[in-house]
mmCIF file of C-alpha atoms in Angstrom:
data_model
loop_
_atom_site.group_PDB
_atom_site.id
_atom_site.type_symbol
_atom_site.label_atom_id
_atom_site.label_comp_id
_atom_site.label_asym_id
_atom_site.label_seq_id
_atom_site.Cartn_x
_atom_site.Cartn_y
_atom_site.Cartn_z
ATOM 1 C CA MET Q 1 -52.979 -172.282 -130.993
ATOM 2 C CA ASP Q 2 -49.536 -171.404 -131.692
ATOM 3 C CA LEU Q 3 -47.871 -174.295 -129.693
ATOM 4 C CA LEU Q 4 -47.077 -176.059 -133.052
ATOM 5 C CA TRP Q 5 -45.058 -172.891 -134.215
ATOM 6 C CA PHE Q 6 -43.269 -172.904 -130.966
ATOM 7 C CA LEU Q 7 -42.217 -176.578 -131.117
ATOM 8 C CA ARG Q 8 -41.221 -176.491 -134.828
ATOM 9 C CA ASP Q 9 -39.442 -173.088 -134.821
ATOM 10 C CA THR Q 10 -38.713 -172.224 -131.142
ATOM 11 C CA ARG Q 11 -35.946 -169.655 -132.076
ATOM 12 C CA TYR Q 12 -38.080 -167.399 -134.360
ATOM 13 C CA CYS Q 13 -41.120 -167.818 -131.999
ATOM 14 C CA LEU Q 14 -38.965 -166.474 -129.115
ATOM 15 C CA LEU Q 15 -37.535 -163.724 -131.259
ATOM 16 C CA GLN Q 16 -41.201 -162.565 -131.947
ATOM 17 C CA ILE Q 17 -42.002 -162.644 -128.265
ATOM 18 C CA PHE Q 18 -38.923 -160.649 -127.525
ATOM 19 C CA SER Q 19 -39.769 -158.235 -130.305
ATOM 20 C CA ASP Q 20 -43.345 -157.750 -128.960
ATOM 21 C CA THR Q 21 -41.916 -156.929 -125.570
ATOM 22 C CA ILE Q 22 -39.720 -154.225 -127.117
ATOM 23 C CA CYS Q 23 -42.763 -152.912 -129.051
ATOM 24 C CA ALA Q 24 -44.738 -152.712 -125.827
ATOM 25 C CA CYS Q 25 -41.970 -150.752 -124.164
ATOM 26 C CA CYS Q 26 -41.735 -148.411 -127.099
ATOM 27 C CA THR Q 27 -45.529 -147.695 -127.105
ATOM 28 C CA ILE Q 28 -45.484 -146.490 -123.516
ATOM 29 C CA ALA Q 29 -42.050 -144.844 -123.581
ATOM 30 C CA GLY Q 30 -43.165 -141.478 -125.123
ATOM 31 C CA VAL Q 31 -46.017 -140.768 -122.807
ATOM 32 C CA PHE Q 32 -43.985 -141.936 -119.826
ATOM 33 C CA LEU Q 33 -41.000 -139.642 -120.629
ATOM 34 C CA LEU Q 34 -43.382 -136.710 -121.165
ATOM 35 C CA SER Q 35 -44.856 -137.381 -117.745
ATOM 36 C CA GLU Q 36 -41.450 -137.572 -116.181
ATOM 37 C CA LYS Q 37 -40.333 -134.178 -117.702
ATOM 38 C CA PHE Q 38 -43.516 -132.267 -116.887
ATOM 39 C CA GLY Q 39 -44.427 -134.167 -113.674
ATOM 40 C CA GLY Q 40 -47.590 -135.456 -115.278
ATOM 41 C CA PHE Q 41 -50.135 -133.908 -117.746
ATOM 42 C CA GLY Q 42 -53.613 -134.232 -118.937
ATOM 43 C CA GLY Q 43 -54.936 -133.834 -115.327
ATOM 44 C CA MET Q 44 -52.913 -136.887 -114.134
ATOM 45 C CA ASN Q 45 -49.681 -137.215 -112.085
ATOM 46 C CA GLN Q 46 -46.892 -139.523 -113.069
ATOM 47 C CA ALA Q 47 -48.075 -142.526 -111.160
ATOM 48 C CA GLU Q 48 -51.647 -142.219 -112.584
ATOM 49 C CA ILE Q 49 -50.328 -141.950 -116.155
ATOM 50 C CA LEU Q 50 -48.292 -145.080 -115.338
ATOM 51 C CA PHE Q 51 -51.367 -146.802 -114.148
ATOM 52 C CA MET Q 52 -53.218 -145.824 -117.456
ATOM 53 C CA MET Q 53 -50.411 -147.034 -119.540
ATOM 54 C CA GLY Q 54 -50.334 -150.279 -117.680
ATOM 55 C CA PHE Q 55 -54.064 -150.738 -118.289
ATOM 56 C CA SER Q 56 -53.539 -149.936 -121.953
ATOM 57 C CA THR Q 57 -50.798 -152.569 -122.215
ATOM 58 C CA LEU Q 58 -53.151 -155.014 -120.402
ATOM 59 C CA VAL Q 59 -55.708 -154.481 -123.128
ATOM 60 C CA ASP Q 60 -53.210 -154.973 -125.805
ATOM 61 C CA GLY Q 61 -52.053 -158.164 -124.083
ATOM 62 C CA ILE Q 62 -55.721 -159.570 -124.062
ATOM 63 C CA TYR Q 63 -55.893 -158.677 -127.864
ATOM 64 C CA MET Q 64 -52.585 -160.281 -128.723
ATOM 65 C CA ILE Q 65 -53.447 -163.631 -126.961
ATOM 66 C CA PHE Q 66 -57.063 -163.971 -128.320
ATOM 67 C CA PHE Q 67 -57.300 -161.859 -131.503
ATOM 68 C CA ILE Q 68 -53.938 -161.374 -133.187
ATOM 69 C CA GLY Q 69 -54.617 -163.833 -135.985
ATOM 70 C CA ASN Q 70 -55.747 -162.591 -139.351
ATOM 71 C CA ASN Q 71 -59.165 -164.244 -138.981
ATOM 72 C CA THR Q 72 -60.056 -162.055 -135.967
ATOM 73 C CA GLY Q 73 -57.791 -159.107 -135.307
ATOM 74 C CA MET Q 74 -57.076 -158.437 -139.072
ATOM 75 C CA ILE Q 75 -60.236 -159.879 -140.710
ATOM 76 C CA SER Q 76 -60.107 -157.287 -143.514
ATOM 77 C CA ARG Q 77 -57.274 -159.277 -144.948
ATOM 78 C CA ILE Q 78 -59.082 -162.494 -145.417
ATOM 79 C CA ILE Q 79 -62.182 -160.669 -146.617
ATOM 80 C CA GLY Q 80 -60.131 -158.622 -149.182
ATOM 81 C CA ARG Q 81 -58.216 -161.692 -150.389
ATOM 82 C CA GLY Q 82 -61.325 -163.757 -150.834
ATOM 83 C CA GLN Q 83 -60.069 -166.210 -148.079
ATOM 84 C CA LEU Q 84 -63.310 -166.015 -146.263
ATOM 85 C CA ASP Q 85 -64.334 -169.079 -148.416
ATOM 86 C CA HIS Q 86 -62.019 -171.105 -146.212
ATOM 87 C CA VAL Q 87 -63.883 -170.196 -143.137
ATOM 88 C CA MET Q 88 -67.404 -170.668 -144.662
ATOM 89 C CA ILE Q 89 -66.756 -174.293 -145.656
ATOM 90 C CA GLN Q 90 -65.855 -175.436 -142.074
ATOM 91 C CA PRO Q 91 -68.515 -177.377 -140.355
ATOM 92 C CA VAL Q 92 -68.762 -174.854 -137.405
ATOM 93 C CA PRO Q 93 -70.420 -171.506 -137.049
ATOM 94 C CA ILE Q 94 -68.321 -168.588 -138.565
ATOM 95 C CA TRP Q 95 -67.898 -166.843 -135.271
ATOM 96 C CA ALA Q 96 -66.399 -169.990 -133.652
ATOM 97 C CA GLU Q 97 -64.057 -170.470 -136.545
ATOM 98 C CA LEU Q 98 -62.818 -166.862 -136.303
ATOM 99 C CA LEU Q 99 -62.301 -166.903 -132.653
ATOM 100 C CA ALA Q 100 -60.487 -170.278 -132.682
ATOM 101 C CA GLN Q 101 -57.983 -169.256 -135.236
ATOM 102 C CA GLY Q 102 -56.919 -166.016 -133.375
ATOM 103 C CA PHE Q 103 -55.802 -167.769 -130.089
ATOM 104 C CA SER Q 104 -51.990 -167.293 -129.471
ATOM 105 C CA PRO Q 105 -51.159 -168.109 -125.908
ATOM 106 C CA LEU Q 106 -47.456 -168.513 -126.382
ATOM 107 C CA SER Q 107 -46.405 -165.991 -128.920
ATOM 108 C CA GLY Q 108 -48.957 -163.365 -127.691
ATOM 109 C CA ASN Q 109 -48.323 -163.496 -123.937
ATOM 110 C CA SER Q 110 -45.541 -161.090 -123.631
ATOM 111 C CA MET Q 111 -47.767 -158.079 -123.883
ATOM 112 C CA LEU Q 112 -50.182 -159.336 -121.297
ATOM 113 C CA ILE Q 113 -47.224 -160.002 -118.845
ATOM 114 C CA CYS Q 114 -45.902 -156.523 -119.467
ATOM 115 C CA GLY Q 115 -49.382 -155.114 -118.704
ATOM 116 C CA ILE Q 116 -49.891 -157.037 -115.649
ATOM 117 C CA GLY Q 117 -46.422 -156.160 -114.321
ATOM 118 C CA LEU Q 118 -46.712 -152.431 -115.204
ATOM 119 C CA THR Q 119 -50.290 -152.121 -113.723
ATOM 120 C CA THR Q 120 -49.131 -153.806 -110.515
ATOM 121 C CA TYR Q 121 -46.139 -151.509 -110.173
ATOM 122 C CA ALA Q 122 -48.331 -148.438 -110.844
ATOM 123 C CA VAL Q 123 -50.880 -149.573 -108.174
ATOM 124 C CA SER Q 124 -48.009 -150.009 -105.645
ATOM 125 C CA ARG Q 125 -47.095 -146.299 -106.126
ATOM 126 C CA LEU Q 126 -50.748 -145.037 -105.677
ATOM 127 C CA PRO Q 127 -52.944 -144.797 -102.543
ATOM 128 C CA ILE Q 128 -55.407 -147.311 -104.020
ATOM 129 C CA SER Q 129 -57.457 -149.594 -101.930
ATOM 130 C CA VAL Q 130 -57.186 -153.022 -103.904
ATOM 131 C CA THR Q 131 -60.325 -155.079 -103.206
ATOM 132 C CA MET Q 132 -62.115 -157.889 -104.971
ATOM 133 C CA PRO Q 133 -64.855 -155.577 -106.383
ATOM 134 C CA TRP Q 134 -62.061 -153.232 -107.680
ATOM 135 C CA LEU Q 135 -60.272 -156.132 -109.342
ATOM 136 C CA MET Q 136 -63.362 -157.276 -110.848
ATOM 137 C CA LEU Q 137 -64.120 -153.755 -112.112
ATOM 138 C CA LEU Q 138 -60.619 -153.773 -113.679
ATOM 139 C CA LEU Q 139 -61.314 -156.995 -115.377
ATOM 140 C CA ILE Q 140 -64.604 -156.057 -116.763
ATOM 141 C CA TYR Q 141 -63.183 -152.767 -118.193
ATOM 142 C CA ALA Q 142 -60.148 -154.559 -119.709
ATOM 143 C CA VAL Q 143 -62.454 -157.059 -121.448
ATOM 144 C CA SER Q 144 -64.878 -154.203 -122.480
ATOM 145 C CA ALA Q 145 -62.094 -152.127 -123.862
ATOM 146 C CA THR Q 146 -60.744 -155.167 -125.822
ATOM 147 C CA ALA Q 147 -64.251 -155.954 -127.223
ATOM 148 C CA LEU Q 148 -64.543 -152.214 -128.207
ATOM 149 C CA ILE Q 149 -61.262 -152.314 -130.119
ATOM 150 C CA ILE Q 150 -62.117 -155.629 -131.849
ATOM 151 C CA SER Q 151 -65.621 -154.273 -132.786
ATOM 152 C CA PHE Q 152 -64.227 -151.020 -134.252
ATOM 153 C CA MET Q 153 -61.647 -152.948 -136.302
ATOM 154 C CA THR Q 154 -64.256 -155.316 -137.558
ATOM 155 C CA LEU Q 155 -66.718 -152.606 -138.250
ATOM 156 C CA LEU Q 156 -64.050 -150.916 -140.400
ATOM 157 C CA SER Q 157 -63.112 -154.356 -142.001
ATOM 158 C CA CYS Q 158 -66.641 -154.623 -143.534
ATOM 159 C CA ALA Q 159 -65.565 -152.157 -146.089
ATOM 160 C CA ALA Q 160 -63.500 -154.858 -147.701
ATOM 161 C CA PHE Q 161 -66.616 -156.795 -148.629
ATOM 162 C CA TYR Q 162 -67.467 -153.898 -151.076
ATOM 163 C CA ALA Q 163 -63.799 -152.723 -151.858
ATOM 164 C CA PRO Q 164 -61.478 -155.714 -151.440
ATOM 165 C CA ALA Q 165 -58.468 -154.264 -152.854
ATOM 166 C CA ALA Q 166 -58.705 -150.628 -151.193
ATOM 167 C CA ALA Q 167 -59.827 -151.983 -147.769
ATOM 168 C CA GLU Q 168 -57.609 -155.174 -147.358
ATOM 169 C CA GLU Q 169 -55.440 -153.503 -144.711
ATOM 170 C CA ILE Q 170 -57.995 -151.169 -143.167
ATOM 171 C CA ALA Q 171 -58.189 -153.164 -139.896
ATOM 172 C CA GLN Q 172 -54.524 -152.274 -139.391
ATOM 173 C CA VAL Q 173 -55.377 -148.646 -139.737
ATOM 174 C CA GLY Q 174 -57.983 -148.967 -136.979
ATOM 175 C CA LYS Q 175 -55.570 -150.777 -134.799
ATOM 176 C CA ASP Q 176 -52.899 -148.132 -135.349
ATOM 177 C CA LEU Q 177 -55.301 -145.528 -134.378
ATOM 178 C CA PHE Q 178 -55.841 -147.034 -130.853
ATOM 179 C CA THR Q 179 -52.191 -147.913 -130.450
ATOM 180 C CA SER Q 180 -51.042 -144.283 -131.194
ATOM 181 C CA LEU Q 181 -53.672 -142.343 -129.335
ATOM 182 C CA LYS Q 182 -55.221 -144.392 -126.545
ATOM 183 C CA THR Q 183 -52.254 -143.907 -124.050
ATOM 184 C CA TYR Q 184 -52.821 -140.065 -123.906
ATOM 185 C CA PRO Q 185 -54.761 -138.559 -121.124
ATOM 186 C CA LEU Q 186 -57.670 -136.382 -122.307
ATOM 187 C CA GLY Q 187 -58.410 -134.639 -119.024
ATOM 188 C CA THR Q 188 -57.315 -131.193 -120.141
ATOM 189 C CA MET Q 189 -58.695 -131.335 -123.724
ATOM 190 C CA SER Q 190 -61.711 -129.329 -124.662
ATOM 191 C CA HIS Q 191 -65.142 -130.979 -124.186
ATOM 192 C CA SER Q 192 -65.823 -131.148 -127.875
ATOM 193 C CA VAL Q 193 -62.605 -133.088 -128.571
ATOM 194 C CA ARG Q 194 -63.178 -135.281 -125.481
ATOM 195 C CA ARG Q 195 -66.654 -136.232 -126.682
ATOM 196 C CA LEU Q 196 -65.263 -137.163 -130.109
ATOM 197 C CA PHE Q 197 -62.790 -139.466 -128.615
ATOM 198 C CA LEU Q 198 -65.294 -140.964 -126.319
ATOM 199 C CA THR Q 199 -68.012 -141.564 -129.068
ATOM 200 C CA VAL Q 200 -67.313 -141.447 -132.776
ATOM 201 C CA ILE Q 201 -63.554 -142.287 -132.519
ATOM 202 C CA PRO Q 202 -63.601 -144.118 -129.211
ATOM 203 C CA VAL Q 203 -59.833 -144.147 -128.446
ATOM 204 C CA GLY Q 204 -60.502 -142.541 -125.072
ATOM 205 C CA LEU Q 205 -62.643 -145.495 -124.008
ATOM 206 C CA ALA Q 206 -59.732 -148.015 -124.499
ATOM 207 C CA ALA Q 207 -57.510 -146.626 -121.678
ATOM 208 C CA TRP Q 208 -58.059 -143.088 -120.343
ATOM 209 C CA PHE Q 209 -61.729 -143.229 -119.426
ATOM 210 C CA PRO Q 210 -61.688 -146.575 -117.595
ATOM 211 C CA SER Q 211 -58.393 -145.683 -115.951
ATOM 212 C CA VAL Q 212 -59.932 -142.454 -114.487
ATOM 213 C CA LEU Q 213 -62.926 -144.375 -113.124
ATOM 214 C CA LEU Q 214 -60.747 -147.111 -111.619
ATOM 215 C CA LEU Q 215 -58.476 -144.429 -110.008
ATOM 216 C CA LYS Q 216 -61.541 -142.794 -108.432
ATOM 217 C CA ALA Q 217 -62.863 -146.205 -107.297
ATOM 218 C CA GLY Q 218 -59.644 -146.955 -105.740
ATOM 219 C CA TYR Q 219 -59.304 -143.623 -104.055
ATOM 220 C CA GLY Q 220 -62.777 -144.063 -102.513
ATOM 221 C CA GLU Q 221 -64.111 -141.245 -104.483
ATOM 222 C CA PHE Q 222 -66.706 -143.323 -106.407
ATOM 223 C CA ASP Q 223 -70.350 -142.526 -105.550
ATOM 224 C CA ARG Q 224 -73.779 -143.371 -106.878
ATOM 225 C CA SER Q 225 -73.709 -140.155 -109.024
ATOM 226 C CA MET Q 226 -70.912 -141.816 -111.139
ATOM 227 C CA LEU Q 227 -72.911 -145.087 -111.728
ATOM 228 C CA LEU Q 228 -73.949 -144.099 -115.170
ATOM 229 C CA GLN Q 229 -70.438 -143.179 -116.151
ATOM 230 C CA ALA Q 230 -69.240 -146.670 -114.787
ATOM 231 C CA CYS Q 231 -71.610 -148.433 -117.024
ATOM 232 C CA TYR Q 232 -70.797 -146.384 -120.142
ATOM 233 C CA LEU Q 233 -67.852 -148.351 -121.401
ATOM 234 C CA PRO Q 234 -69.393 -151.904 -121.121
ATOM 235 C CA ALA Q 235 -72.677 -150.403 -122.671
ATOM 236 C CA ALA Q 236 -70.616 -148.746 -125.514
ATOM 237 C CA ALA Q 237 -68.731 -151.913 -126.214
ATOM 238 C CA PHE Q 238 -71.972 -153.876 -126.269
ATOM 239 C CA ALA Q 239 -73.761 -151.406 -128.579
ATOM 240 C CA LEU Q 240 -70.841 -151.235 -131.036
ATOM 241 C CA SER Q 241 -70.587 -155.165 -131.029
ATOM 242 C CA LEU Q 242 -74.393 -155.281 -131.981
ATOM 243 C CA LEU Q 243 -73.751 -152.680 -134.640
ATOM 244 C CA THR Q 244 -70.702 -154.554 -135.981
ATOM 245 C CA ILE Q 245 -72.559 -157.872 -136.104
ATOM 246 C CA TYR Q 246 -75.426 -156.257 -138.104
ATOM 247 C CA VAL Q 247 -73.079 -154.639 -140.649
ATOM 248 C CA PHE Q 248 -71.032 -157.808 -140.836
ATOM 249 C CA LYS Q 249 -73.993 -159.876 -141.688
ATOM 250 C CA LYS Q 250 -74.965 -157.446 -144.416
ATOM 251 C CA GLY Q 251 -71.604 -157.750 -145.744
ATOM 252 C CA MET Q 252 -71.759 -161.532 -145.734
ATOM 253 C CA LYS Q 253 -74.968 -161.453 -147.793
ATOM 254 C CA TYR Q 254 -73.155 -159.264 -150.317
ATOM 255 C CA TYR Q 255 -70.147 -161.580 -150.251
ATOM 256 C CA ALA Q 256 -72.311 -164.665 -150.697
ATOM 257 C CA VAL Q 257 -73.829 -163.180 -153.992
ATOM 258 C CA ASN Q 258 -70.781 -161.418 -155.355
ATOM 259 C CA GLY Q 259 -67.704 -163.262 -153.856
ATOM 260 C CA SER Q 260 -64.324 -161.798 -154.187
ATOM 261 C CA PRO Q 261 -62.247 -161.370 -157.517
ATOM 262 C CA ARG Q 262 -58.977 -161.417 -155.493
ATOM 263 C CA TYR Q 263 -59.031 -165.035 -154.085
ATOM 264 C CA SER Q 264 -55.583 -166.063 -152.846
ATOM 265 C CA GLY Q 265 -54.706 -169.240 -150.961
ATOM 266 C CA PHE Q 266 -51.410 -167.687 -149.876
ATOM 267 C CA GLY Q 267 -50.957 -166.786 -146.294
ATOM 268 C CA HIS Q 268 -54.178 -168.502 -145.048
ATOM 269 C CA ARG Q 269 -53.867 -169.373 -141.317
#
């Protein structure tokens, strides 16, 4: 946890929280201004785009709180630097060690608060029927989207097992891909582009796709014919997680034999 940082260096901890809040606002500002100018785009009106951006910020908030540390959100760094040795010598499973070192409830809560506030405001502008099942669906989709992003970043990070210098920062590339693209609605794009962003490069699954389903469910337009679509995001997140675990285990076997020629004790958290 980051409580120790907050107590030792409150000033800079608060500065980072404030900076994260500004980053959250900047991330959504471009799409929001475009929707204001054109009255909505991508098959969504202004309020619906605002809801999608609120959902996107909510997902970012979950990531910031639970996975912002190098050992989870940016695992390519510790693999590329050879710092995975620090994790392997601990008397706990590797997955537990990685998860425990990414938890930042104080310095990472600003994005989550912004996401909750923006989503609540967007819902108040829409004719959505907020019920307990709808809120549960919102939570399931937010957790699934976060798991999808983490799995995608970790899958890319496995390249650092084999090319530690070249792939040290590849997790950041994956994170930037979602940060820059997931807030754009895909409703008016061609079917081929949409399929690409919902499968191979799953940025559409991080915000647009679940937002569309949540809006339809809130409008009362959800029926049994959409059940397969409703299960797609959790199923995709689960499948990608399994693939990531398999590839990561293969990389760990390679690392156990070859290690890393770039070991550095600097910056380990």
